[in-house]
Structures are given as structure tokens and as C-alpha cells.
Short mmCIF file of C-alpha atoms in Angstrom, two decimals:
data_model
loop_
_atom_site.label_atom_id
_atom_site.label_comp_id
_atom_site.label_asym_id
_atom_site.label_seq_id
_atom_site.Cartn_x
_atom_site.Cartn_y
_atom_site.Cartn_z
CA MET T 1 -22.35 -11.85 22.14
CA GLU T 2 -19.14 -11.34 23.37
CA GLU T 3 -17.30 -8.31 21.44
CA LYS T 4 -13.63 -8.82 20.94
CA GLU T 5 -11.38 -6.48 19.41
CA ILE T 6 -9.71 -7.93 16.44
CA SER T 7 -5.81 -7.18 15.45
CA GLN T 8 -5.61 -5.02 12.51
CA ALA T 9 -2.69 -7.22 11.79
CA VAL T 10 -5.58 -10.02 11.65
CA ILE T 11 -7.37 -8.07 9.50
CA SER T 12 -4.84 -7.26 6.99
CA ARG T 13 -4.47 -10.61 6.26
CA LEU T 14 -8.00 -11.44 5.42
CA PRO T 15 -8.10 -9.61 1.98
CA ARG T 16 -5.19 -12.04 0.87
CA TYR T 17 -6.96 -15.15 2.05
CA PHE T 18 -9.90 -14.07 0.11
CA ARG T 19 -7.39 -13.63 -3.10
CA TYR T 20 -6.51 -17.28 -2.49
CA LEU T 21 -9.67 -18.70 -2.00
CA GLY T 22 -11.34 -17.13 -4.81
CA GLU T 23 -8.65 -18.67 -6.92
CA LEU T 24 -9.14 -22.18 -5.32
CA ARG T 25 -12.60 -21.88 -6.25
CA ASP T 26 -12.41 -20.81 -9.96
CA GLN T 27 -10.18 -23.88 -10.18
CA GLY T 28 -12.96 -25.97 -8.93
CA ILE T 29 -11.64 -26.97 -5.91
CA GLU T 30 -14.20 -27.77 -3.25
CA ARG T 31 -12.07 -28.48 0.20
CA VAL T 32 -8.77 -27.15 1.47
CA SER T 33 -6.81 -28.21 4.62
CA SER T 34 -5.08 -25.83 6.64
CA GLN T 35 -2.09 -26.95 5.64
CA GLU T 36 -2.46 -26.87 2.05
CA LEU T 37 -3.58 -23.34 2.41
CA SER T 38 -0.34 -22.95 4.28
CA ASP T 39 1.76 -24.37 1.21
CA ILE T 40 0.58 -22.23 -1.25
CA MET T 41 0.07 -18.92 0.64
CA LYS T 42 3.43 -19.51 2.47
CA VAL T 43 2.12 -18.72 5.89
CA THR T 44 2.04 -21.38 8.80
CA ALA T 45 -0.96 -23.79 9.18
CA SER T 46 -1.13 -22.63 12.84
CA GLN T 47 -1.22 -18.79 11.93
CA ILE T 48 -3.98 -19.87 9.84
CA ARG T 49 -6.05 -21.67 12.19
CA GLN T 50 -5.55 -18.96 14.97
CA ASP T 51 -6.79 -16.39 12.17
CA PHE T 52 -10.07 -18.01 11.79
CA ASN T 53 -10.54 -18.80 15.19
CA ASN T 54 -11.05 -14.92 15.68
CA PHE T 55 -14.19 -15.46 13.28
CA GLY T 56 -15.35 -18.78 15.00
CA GLY T 57 -12.93 -21.31 13.19
CA PHE T 58 -15.46 -21.83 9.98
CA GLY T 59 -15.53 -25.61 10.90
CA GLN T 60 -12.52 -27.36 9.61
CA GLN T 61 -13.61 -31.01 10.33
CA GLY T 62 -10.16 -33.10 9.68
CA TYR T 63 -10.93 -33.05 5.95
CA GLY T 64 -10.30 -29.52 5.72
CA TYR T 65 -12.44 -26.20 4.89
CA ASN T 66 -15.30 -26.14 2.15
CA VAL T 67 -13.73 -23.29 -0.45
CA GLU T 68 -16.93 -22.13 -1.36
CA TYR T 69 -18.46 -21.17 2.11
CA LEU T 70 -14.79 -20.19 3.62
CA PHE T 71 -14.71 -17.53 0.23
CA GLN T 72 -18.35 -16.29 1.14
CA GLU T 73 -17.86 -15.94 4.77
CA ILE T 74 -14.32 -13.99 4.86
CA GLY T 75 -16.01 -11.96 1.84
CA LYS T 76 -18.88 -10.93 4.27
CA ILE T 77 -16.52 -9.85 7.13
CA LEU T 78 -14.79 -7.71 4.64
CA GLY T 79 -18.34 -6.43 3.93
CA LEU T 80 -17.73 -7.55 0.54
CA ASP T 81 -21.77 -8.45 0.10
CA GLN T 82 -22.66 -4.85 0.54
CA ASN T 83 -22.07 -2.09 -2.60
CA HIS T 84 -20.52 0.93 -1.21
CA ASN T 85 -20.26 4.04 -3.37
CA LEU T 86 -16.87 5.58 -3.87
CA ILE T 87 -16.34 8.92 -5.08
CA ILE T 88 -12.23 9.79 -6.19
CA ILE T 89 -11.27 13.51 -5.22
CA GLY T 90 -8.29 14.60 -7.96
CA ALA T 91 -8.60 13.44 -11.55
CA GLY T 92 -4.89 13.66 -12.35
CA ASN T 93 -3.23 10.40 -13.26
CA LEU T 94 -3.31 8.64 -10.11
CA GLY T 95 -7.26 9.28 -9.62
CA GLN T 96 -7.67 8.29 -13.15
CA ALA T 97 -5.55 4.99 -12.86
CA LEU T 98 -7.85 4.31 -9.68
CA ALA T 99 -10.99 5.35 -11.64
CA ASN T 100 -10.21 2.99 -14.55
CA TYR T 101 -9.59 0.02 -12.60
CA GLY T 102 -12.64 -1.96 -12.83
CA ASN T 103 -11.70 -4.57 -10.74
CA PHE T 104 -12.95 -2.59 -7.75
CA GLU T 105 -16.40 -3.15 -9.17
CA ARG T 106 -16.45 -6.70 -8.69
CA ARG T 107 -15.88 -6.48 -5.32
CA GLY T 108 -19.10 -3.97 -4.75
CA PHE T 109 -16.85 -0.60 -5.14
CA LEU T 110 -19.18 1.30 -7.18
CA PHE T 111 -17.18 4.08 -8.98
CA ARG T 112 -20.08 7.37 -8.76
CA GLY T 113 -18.07 10.40 -8.92
CA VAL T 114 -14.66 12.18 -9.72
CA PHE T 115 -13.96 15.90 -8.50
CA ASP T 116 -10.99 18.22 -9.68
CA ARG T 117 -10.16 21.71 -9.00
CA ASN T 118 -8.68 22.01 -12.27
CA PRO T 119 -11.58 23.75 -14.25
CA GLN T 120 -10.03 22.47 -17.86
CA LEU T 121 -11.13 18.68 -16.31
CA TYR T 122 -14.81 19.73 -15.86
CA GLY T 123 -17.23 17.46 -17.98
CA LYS T 124 -14.18 15.10 -19.16
CA LYS T 125 -15.48 11.71 -18.75
CA ILE T 126 -13.68 8.73 -16.95
CA ARG T 127 -15.73 5.70 -17.28
CA ASP T 128 -18.71 7.45 -18.32
CA VAL T 129 -18.04 9.90 -15.11
CA GLU T 130 -17.89 13.26 -15.53
CA VAL T 131 -15.24 15.34 -14.02
CA GLN T 132 -16.93 17.94 -11.27
CA PRO T 133 -15.86 21.09 -9.56
CA MET T 134 -14.86 20.18 -5.72
CA GLU T 135 -17.57 22.53 -5.01
CA GLN T 136 -20.00 19.81 -5.92
CA ILE T 137 -18.61 16.77 -3.67
CA GLU T 138 -21.08 17.91 -0.55
CA GLN T 139 -24.56 18.22 -2.81
CA PHE T 140 -23.26 14.89 -4.46
CA VAL T 141 -22.38 12.65 -1.13
CA LYS T 142 -25.10 13.74 0.75
CA SER T 143 -27.55 12.87 -2.17
CA ASN T 144 -25.83 9.74 -3.82
CA ASN T 145 -25.37 7.87 -0.69
CA ILE T 146 -21.36 7.89 -0.69
CA ASP T 147 -19.52 6.03 1.85
CA ILE T 148 -16.03 6.06 0.70
CA ALA T 149 -13.77 9.01 -0.80
CA VAL T 150 -10.31 8.31 -2.40
CA LEU T 151 -7.72 10.89 -2.15
CA ALA T 152 -5.76 11.62 -4.83
CA ILE T 153 -4.44 14.84 -4.07
CA PRO T 154 -1.57 16.60 -3.07
CA LYS T 155 -1.28 16.27 1.04
CA THR T 156 -1.09 19.75 1.24
CA GLU T 157 -4.74 19.91 0.17
CA ALA T 158 -5.52 16.35 1.94
CA GLU T 159 -6.18 17.47 5.43
CA ARG T 160 -8.51 20.50 4.59
CA VAL T 161 -10.51 18.02 2.15
CA ALA T 162 -10.74 15.43 4.34
CA GLU T 163 -12.40 17.68 7.09
CA GLN T 164 -14.76 18.32 4.81
CA LEU T 165 -15.82 14.96 4.09
CA VAL T 166 -15.78 14.25 7.62
CA GLY T 167 -18.62 16.88 7.84
CA TYR T 168 -20.39 15.65 5.18
CA GLY T 169 -20.63 12.23 6.78
CA ILE T 170 -18.25 10.26 4.88
CA LYS T 171 -17.56 7.04 6.49
CA GLY T 172 -14.36 6.05 5.03
CA ILE T 173 -11.37 7.52 3.73
CA TRP T 174 -8.96 5.43 0.95
CA ASN T 175 -5.90 8.08 1.64
CA PHE T 176 -3.37 8.48 -1.32
CA ALA T 177 -2.02 11.34 -0.13
CA HIS T 178 1.42 11.38 1.71
CA VAL T 179 -0.01 12.39 4.90
CA ASP T 180 -1.34 11.23 7.95
CA LEU T 181 -4.91 12.47 8.58
CA ASN T 182 -6.35 13.78 11.83
CA VAL T 183 -9.89 12.36 11.57
CA PRO T 184 -12.67 11.28 14.17
CA GLU T 185 -12.89 7.40 15.17
CA GLU T 186 -15.82 7.05 13.54
CA VAL T 187 -14.34 7.86 10.25
CA GLN T 188 -12.11 4.87 9.02
CA VAL T 189 -8.71 5.80 6.99
CA GLU T 190 -7.12 3.53 5.14
CA ASN T 191 -3.53 4.88 3.82
CA VAL T 192 -1.51 3.79 0.58
CA HIS T 193 1.54 5.74 1.26
CA LEU T 194 3.32 4.97 -1.93
CA SER T 195 6.80 6.49 -0.95
CA ASP T 196 6.99 4.96 2.37
CA SER T 197 6.69 1.40 0.46
CA LEU T 198 9.04 2.35 -2.12
CA MET T 199 11.56 3.56 1.01
CA LYS T 200 10.82 0.20 2.39
CA LEU T 201 11.86 -1.55 -0.66
CA SER T 202 14.97 0.59 -0.66
CA TYR T 203 15.91 -1.00 2.65
CA ASN T 204 15.42 -4.38 1.87
CA ILE T 205 17.44 -4.05 -1.18
CA ASN T 206 20.30 -1.92 0.97
CA ARG T 207 20.09 -4.70 3.81
CA PHE T 208 20.74 -7.49 1.72
CA HIS T 209 23.30 -6.16 -0.74
CA ALA T 210 25.35 -4.99 2.14
CA GLY T 211 24.97 -8.51 3.65
CA GLY T 212 24.45 -6.95 6.86
CA ASP T 213 21.25 -5.40 8.87
CA GLY T 214 21.57 -2.15 7.74
CA ARG T 215 23.76 -0.65 10.61
CA SER T 216 26.82 -0.82 8.84
CA ASP T 217 26.71 2.97 7.81
CA ILE T 218 25.85 4.10 10.95
CA PRO T 219 28.66 5.64 13.24
CA GLN T 220 28.35 3.93 16.55
CA MET Y 1 29.68 -6.95 14.05
CA GLU Y 2 26.97 -8.79 15.47
CA GLU Y 3 24.28 -9.04 13.17
CA LYS Y 4 20.72 -8.82 14.33
CA GLU Y 5 17.89 -9.26 12.11
CA ILE Y 6 15.60 -6.11 12.18
CA SER Y 7 11.95 -7.13 11.89
CA GLN Y 8 9.58 -5.88 8.96
CA ALA Y 9 7.19 -4.02 11.18
CA VAL Y 10 10.26 -1.90 12.58
CA ILE Y 11 11.18 -1.26 8.89
CA SER Y 12 7.50 -0.14 8.01
CA ARG Y 13 7.85 2.59 10.62
CA LEU Y 14 11.00 3.97 9.52
CA PRO Y 15 9.60 5.83 6.07
CA ARG Y 16 7.23 7.35 8.57
CA TYR Y 17 9.72 8.64 10.91
CA PHE Y 18 11.50 9.77 8.15
CA ARG Y 19 8.53 11.97 6.77
CA TYR Y 20 7.65 13.53 10.34
CA LEU Y 21 11.63 14.27 10.94
CA GLY Y 22 11.76 16.01 7.30
CA GLU Y 23 8.79 18.24 8.40
CA LEU Y 24 10.36 19.03 11.64
CA ARG Y 25 13.65 20.04 9.82
CA ASP Y 26 11.44 21.93 7.18
CA GLN Y 27 10.12 23.81 10.03
CA GLY Y 28 13.34 24.55 11.03
CA ILE Y 29 13.07 22.64 14.62
CA GLU Y 30 16.47 21.42 15.65
CA ARG Y 31 15.68 19.09 18.42
CA VAL Y 32 12.84 16.74 19.35
CA SER Y 33 12.26 14.49 22.22
CA SER Y 34 10.86 11.01 22.10
CA GLN Y 35 7.80 12.24 24.21
CA GLU Y 36 7.70 15.13 21.28
CA LEU Y 37 7.65 12.85 18.34
CA SER Y 38 5.21 10.17 20.12
CA ASP Y 39 2.61 13.42 20.19
CA ILE Y 40 2.64 14.20 16.56
CA MET Y 41 3.24 10.69 15.70
CA LYS Y 42 0.93 8.95 17.63
CA VAL Y 43 3.11 6.17 18.72
CA THR Y 44 3.96 5.71 22.14
CA ALA Y 45 7.34 7.21 23.16
CA SER Y 46 8.69 3.67 24.28
CA GLN Y 47 7.80 2.25 20.80
CA ILE Y 48 9.95 5.22 19.50
CA ARG Y 49 12.89 4.36 21.52
CA GLN Y 50 12.53 0.80 21.02
CA ASP Y 51 12.57 1.11 17.66
CA PHE Y 52 15.64 3.58 17.16
CA ASN Y 53 17.21 1.12 19.77
CA ASN Y 54 17.74 -1.23 16.62
CA PHE Y 55 19.73 1.16 15.05
CA GLY Y 56 22.24 1.73 18.13
CA GLY Y 57 19.50 4.61 19.81
CA PHE Y 58 20.68 7.69 17.70
CA GLY Y 59 21.99 9.04 20.73
CA GLN Y 60 19.08 10.94 22.54
CA GLN Y 61 20.76 12.48 25.66
CA GLY Y 62 18.02 13.85 27.83
CA TYR Y 63 17.21 16.67 25.79
CA GLY Y 64 16.36 14.91 23.01
CA TYR Y 65 17.24 13.86 19.40
CA ASN Y 66 18.92 16.04 17.12
CA VAL Y 67 16.55 16.50 14.06
CA GLU Y 68 18.70 16.97 11.18
CA TYR Y 69 20.80 14.37 12.45
CA LEU Y 70 18.29 11.65 12.91
CA PHE Y 71 16.55 12.52 9.40
CA GLN Y 72 20.16 11.85 7.87
CA GLU Y 73 20.61 8.50 9.82
CA ILE Y 74 17.03 7.42 9.02
CA GLY Y 75 17.77 8.38 5.67
CA LYS Y 76 20.94 6.59 5.02
CA ILE Y 77 19.55 3.27 6.51
CA LEU Y 78 16.84 3.62 4.04
CA GLY Y 79 19.36 3.72 1.43
CA LEU Y 80 18.11 7.03 0.55
CA ASP Y 81 21.70 8.52 0.19
CA GLN Y 82 22.04 6.26 -2.74
CA ASN Y 83 20.17 6.72 -5.73
CA HIS Y 84 18.36 4.28 -7.48
CA ASN Y 85 17.61 3.58 -11.30
CA LEU Y 86 14.01 2.54 -12.00
CA ILE Y 87 12.19 1.38 -14.63
CA ILE Y 88 8.23 0.47 -14.70
CA ILE Y 89 6.85 -2.17 -16.89
CA GLY Y 90 3.09 -1.43 -17.82
CA ALA Y 91 2.33 2.65 -19.25
CA GLY Y 92 -1.18 2.22 -18.41
CA ASN Y 93 -3.06 4.51 -16.09
CA LEU Y 94 -0.90 3.20 -12.91
CA GLY Y 95 2.65 2.79 -14.89
CA GLN Y 96 2.00 6.52 -16.33
CA ALA Y 97 0.61 7.68 -12.76
CA LEU Y 98 3.75 6.32 -11.16
CA ALA Y 99 6.01 7.38 -13.66
CA ASN Y 100 4.63 11.24 -13.46
CA TYR Y 101 4.90 11.55 -9.59
CA GLY Y 102 8.25 13.57 -9.66
CA ASN Y 103 8.42 13.24 -5.77
CA PHE Y 104 10.42 9.88 -6.13
CA GLU Y 105 13.16 11.37 -7.73
CA ARG Y 106 13.68 13.53 -4.76
CA ARG Y 107 14.27 10.59 -2.79
CA GLY Y 108 16.84 9.29 -5.22
CA PHE Y 109 14.41 7.04 -7.28
CA LEU Y 110 15.47 7.62 -10.95
CA PHE Y 111 12.65 6.67 -13.54
CA ARG Y 112 14.72 5.82 -16.36
CA GLY Y 113 12.54 3.53 -18.54
CA VAL Y 114 9.08 2.41 -19.15
CA PHE Y 115 7.82 -0.61 -21.10
CA ASP Y 116 4.71 -1.70 -22.60
CA ARG Y 117 3.46 -4.60 -24.74
CA ASN Y 118 1.18 -2.35 -26.46
CA PRO Y 119 2.88 -0.98 -29.55
CA GLN Y 120 0.31 1.98 -29.79
CA LEU Y 121 2.13 3.23 -26.71
CA TYR Y 122 5.73 3.00 -28.31
CA GLY Y 123 7.44 6.27 -28.67
CA LYS Y 124 5.00 7.92 -26.51
CA LYS Y 125 7.11 10.32 -24.01
CA ILE Y 126 6.28 10.22 -20.34
CA ARG Y 127 8.06 12.74 -18.57
CA ASP Y 128 10.84 12.78 -21.54
CA VAL Y 129 11.04 8.69 -21.05
CA GLU Y 130 9.88 6.79 -24.39
CA VAL Y 131 7.59 4.12 -23.83
CA GLN Y 132 9.61 0.73 -25.09
CA PRO Y 133 8.57 -2.78 -26.28
CA MET Y 134 8.81 -5.22 -23.71
CA GLU Y 135 11.62 -6.96 -25.83
CA GLN Y 136 13.86 -4.32 -24.91
CA ILE Y 137 13.56 -4.78 -21.10
CA GLU Y 138 16.77 -7.19 -20.82
CA GLN Y 139 19.14 -5.03 -23.07
CA PHE Y 140 18.01 -1.93 -20.95
CA VAL Y 141 18.21 -3.42 -17.72
CA LYS Y 142 21.57 -4.82 -18.15
CA SER Y 143 23.16 -1.33 -20.03
CA ASN Y 144 21.84 1.15 -17.53
CA ASN Y 145 22.39 -0.32 -13.96
CA ILE Y 146 18.56 -0.65 -13.14
CA ASP Y 147 18.41 -1.77 -9.71
CA ILE Y 148 14.27 -1.63 -9.19
CA ALA Y 149 11.62 -2.77 -11.46
CA VAL Y 150 7.93 -1.75 -10.78
CA LEU Y 151 5.24 -3.88 -11.67
CA ALA Y 152 2.17 -2.08 -13.16
CA ILE Y 153 0.82 -4.84 -15.33
CA PRO Y 154 -2.00 -7.15 -14.75
CA LYS Y 155 -1.72 -10.43 -12.74
CA THR Y 156 -1.74 -12.83 -15.60
CA GLU Y 157 1.45 -11.37 -16.82
CA ALA Y 158 3.33 -10.10 -13.75
CA GLU Y 159 4.75 -13.52 -12.70
CA ARG Y 160 6.23 -14.34 -16.16
CA VAL Y 161 7.87 -10.82 -16.27
CA ALA Y 162 8.82 -11.18 -12.96
CA GLU Y 163 10.63 -14.48 -13.59
CA GLN Y 164 12.61 -12.61 -16.50
CA LEU Y 165 13.34 -9.47 -14.18
CA VAL Y 166 15.19 -11.84 -12.03
CA GLY Y 167 17.31 -13.56 -14.81
CA TYR Y 168 18.42 -9.81 -15.71
CA GLY Y 169 19.90 -9.44 -12.45
CA ILE Y 170 17.42 -7.01 -11.16
CA LYS Y 171 17.52 -6.40 -6.76
CA GLY Y 172 13.99 -5.29 -6.27
CA ILE Y 173 10.50 -5.40 -7.59
CA TRP Y 174 7.67 -2.63 -6.73
CA ASN Y 175 4.81 -5.35 -7.42
CA PHE Y 176 1.54 -3.57 -8.13
CA ALA Y 177 -0.11 -6.63 -10.02
CA HIS Y 178 -2.50 -8.56 -7.76
CA VAL Y 179 -0.75 -11.55 -7.22
CA ASP Y 180 2.23 -12.79 -4.23
CA LEU Y 181 5.42 -13.46 -6.73
CA ASN Y 182 7.62 -16.10 -6.38
CA VAL Y 183 11.55 -14.94 -6.76
CA PRO Y 184 14.65 -15.87 -5.17
CA GLU Y 185 15.37 -14.50 -1.67
CA GLU Y 186 18.27 -12.13 -3.30
CA VAL Y 187 15.21 -10.43 -5.15
CA GLN Y 188 13.28 -7.96 -2.54
CA VAL Y 189 9.68 -7.81 -3.19
CA GLU Y 190 7.37 -4.82 -1.95
CA ASN Y 191 3.84 -5.46 -2.87
CA VAL Y 192 1.09 -2.72 -3.19
CA HIS Y 193 -1.98 -4.70 -3.24
CA LEU Y 194 -4.67 -1.93 -3.62
CA SER Y 195 -7.76 -4.11 -3.80
CA ASP Y 196 -6.38 -5.63 -0.43
CA SER Y 197 -6.29 -1.89 1.14
CA LEU Y 198 -9.54 -1.59 0.12
CA MET Y 199 -10.98 -4.34 1.41
CA LYS Y 200 -9.18 -3.65 4.70
CA LEU Y 201 -11.04 -0.57 4.72
CA SER Y 202 -14.55 -1.69 3.65
CA TYR Y 203 -14.24 -4.17 6.62
CA ASN Y 204 -13.03 -1.51 9.22
CA ILE Y 205 -16.31 0.56 7.93
CA ASN Y 206 -18.47 -2.56 8.48
CA ARG Y 207 -17.29 -3.23 11.82
CA PHE Y 208 -17.60 0.50 12.96
CA HIS Y 209 -21.02 0.76 11.57
CA ALA Y 210 -22.43 -2.98 12.73
CA GLY Y 211 -20.99 -1.62 16.12
CA GLY Y 212 -19.34 -5.30 16.71
CA ASP Y 213 -16.73 -6.92 15.93
CA GLY Y 214 -17.45 -8.13 12.29
CA ARG Y 215 -18.74 -11.59 13.44
CA SER Y 216 -22.15 -10.65 13.50
CA ASP Y 217 -23.31 -11.77 10.15
CA ILE Y 218 -21.43 -15.18 10.49
CA PRO Y 219 -23.56 -17.92 11.53
CA GLN Y 220 -22.23 -20.28 14.09
#
């Protein structure tokens, strides 16, 4: 089969398609045209068809896409037909928030373990999972078939911990630390840089309320 | 002055430039060339120059950019030379995690209030700020010059609350609810869709370990 690299921009849009298709499905809607999808998702119909063509087009035939089929297929492409075993490193506020977010389980992301360096947290239960010392990570990853590690620790520790995780054979890192990790290309990293996101919001507020393009403050 | 729309892709990269320049500055480095920035940031030098040209270029002169100047200027463009008053809606795990994230304050995002619908949380203090009932939001936003509301509530409530916030004159919404909000264009929305991010990670793990492009499961 011809191998074609699909751009990360297309991939970034897939979860959103998946989400909207899930909602249509929950409403009992069986078919949807690219134009209808376009109206509810505020993306052009041509963008939608172009995105779907990366995956063979999903067989739209005049009367539109089969919602259930499209939902399932995009789910498969996203790997949601398989379970992923996940651990969380860092049992602070963010780590606990993520651990408690039951929605992930619905999509096959199973919360298996949580680790912290603070001895006062050892044994504390988060959704029936006990916080363990960092020293246990290696053993735990290797004996529990852990795919994904969530880094909810400060950036000062994140690089070192990521390096260890790579050594233990982790496949993916969901990184909330405010640093870009250097890992080998066989380890996938998805960053959630919250400060970056907040700064982008700040930019957009500023730009709008300055009525310009954000350059007004900059000496020429 | 000629008004030029700057693409959201460029804007998304600005916080990352800002972060790296801050680190260079903290290391006492005074000048940096686009090639050096390119090496540490893993973006091409031409991309960097192109991005900076959107804002007048920041005066690189053969021997590179002045780190402090560039850091300050990008900070200004991002609106970080001004304070933003921020409230958090939802005092669950995620709301508390965000409230406790002191780093935002360093960038001028001041945590002023937190609101929840659960009476058991009223009066509970998060960093010296008491959780208040949702009914107080209107009064609080109007009398405390609140710019930004953080939505850390379930998607079922998010649409309605966002609509109210728009009515109270909020300028920006940092949305963690798993839904795309419909707000007027004068209100800026920045989404952090955690599930989408995790699905993207799942896709990339899958693709890499299938050795293909993710299409292998899809019947042609």
C-alpha cells in the first residue's frame, strides 16, 4: 500500500470530527452531508472532503456519510478501538485532576498508576489507585504494559523523568510540563502547554481591543 | 498604519519564542542569531525570520537579535505588559489545579475569583480566594474589571455560562469544557480540549507502531 504522510494539521482536526460525529450519533442521526457537517463545525465542506480523502474518503455518495460508520472509522484511525494503559507522574493538583477525569476511560485510556516524589502522598488513593514513589515507575511500567505516561510535574524534573520513561519503553508522553522534551522519534510526545495557550488568549484580547494587529506598541 | 491580519499559526508560535528567549535571558545571554534560535527551538531559521517579519523584524543586524529587547517586545505583543484579571468557573479538580498554578501570576494573569454551583464548596479557600456561588459572577465581573473567565465546568453547562459571561462584558474565555462555544466575535475564546490532545497522541502512537499511516485498519 502506498504510504503517505498525513499532516499534523489534519490529525489535529480528527478528534473534533470524532466529537461532532459522536454527538450526531447520540441524537440518532444516521446520515450527514459534508455541507451539514460544515455548517455545524464551521469548517468549509471542501476542507472536510479534503481531510477525509487522506483516509480514502469514507464513501460519501451524494446522500452523504453514514454517521455511525464514519464515527467508528475515525475512532479506529485515532486508535480508540484499542485500550491504552496510562500512568500519571505527579499527584499534585493537575495530576489529580487528570486522574479523576473519567471521560478518558470511555475512550480506552485506562488509568493504571500514579507516582509522586512526596512521601506524604504515598498510599493516598485517587480513584482506587494508590500513589506510589517515583522509584516504582520502572517496575510498574514494565510489568503492566504501560503505553502512555502523563507528565504533570515541574519542568525542572520533566526532562530527566522523560529520559527514564524512554528507557523503560514507554510509547507516548502526554506532557504538561512547560518544556519541550527531547526524546527519540519512536516516542510520541503531545504537549499541553497551558501558559502558551493563555498567552495566545491574551494576544487575541489585546489585538481585538487595540483594534489593530498587535503592532501598535512596537516602535518602528 | 496598514492593517495586516497575522495568522493564528504565527501567534501560536509566539509564546514558544517568548519562553525560549526568557530562558536565554536567564542564562545571561545577550544576543542570539536566528540560526542559534533555530538550533535550540527546532524551527528553521527562515521560519523564525518570517514570523518576526510580521512584527517589523525586530532589527536583526548580522550579529543577531538583542535577547532582552526581543523578549520584551514579544511579551508586549502577547499583552503581557498588562495585567489581566481572571476568574475561574468551576472549583473541581481542574479549577483548583489552575487556581493553584502560580506561574500565571508571573505573566500578569491575576486570579481574582472562583465560582462553583456546589454549596459545599462555598467559602472554601483556594490561594486565599473564597469559592463563591455562581449567582455572584455577574456582580463580581462587573465590579472587579474581570477580563478573562476560565471555564472548568462540564460541557453541559459551558454553553449557558459562556452566554452569561458574554452578557457581563467578559473579553476572553479560556475554555476547558469539551465543547466549541458560540460567542460573538468580540469575545476571544481559547480552547484547551484535553481529550482531543490525548486522541492525537493515541493516533501518533498507533501510526508509529503500525509502521504505516494509520490507514491499515480501514477497509477500502
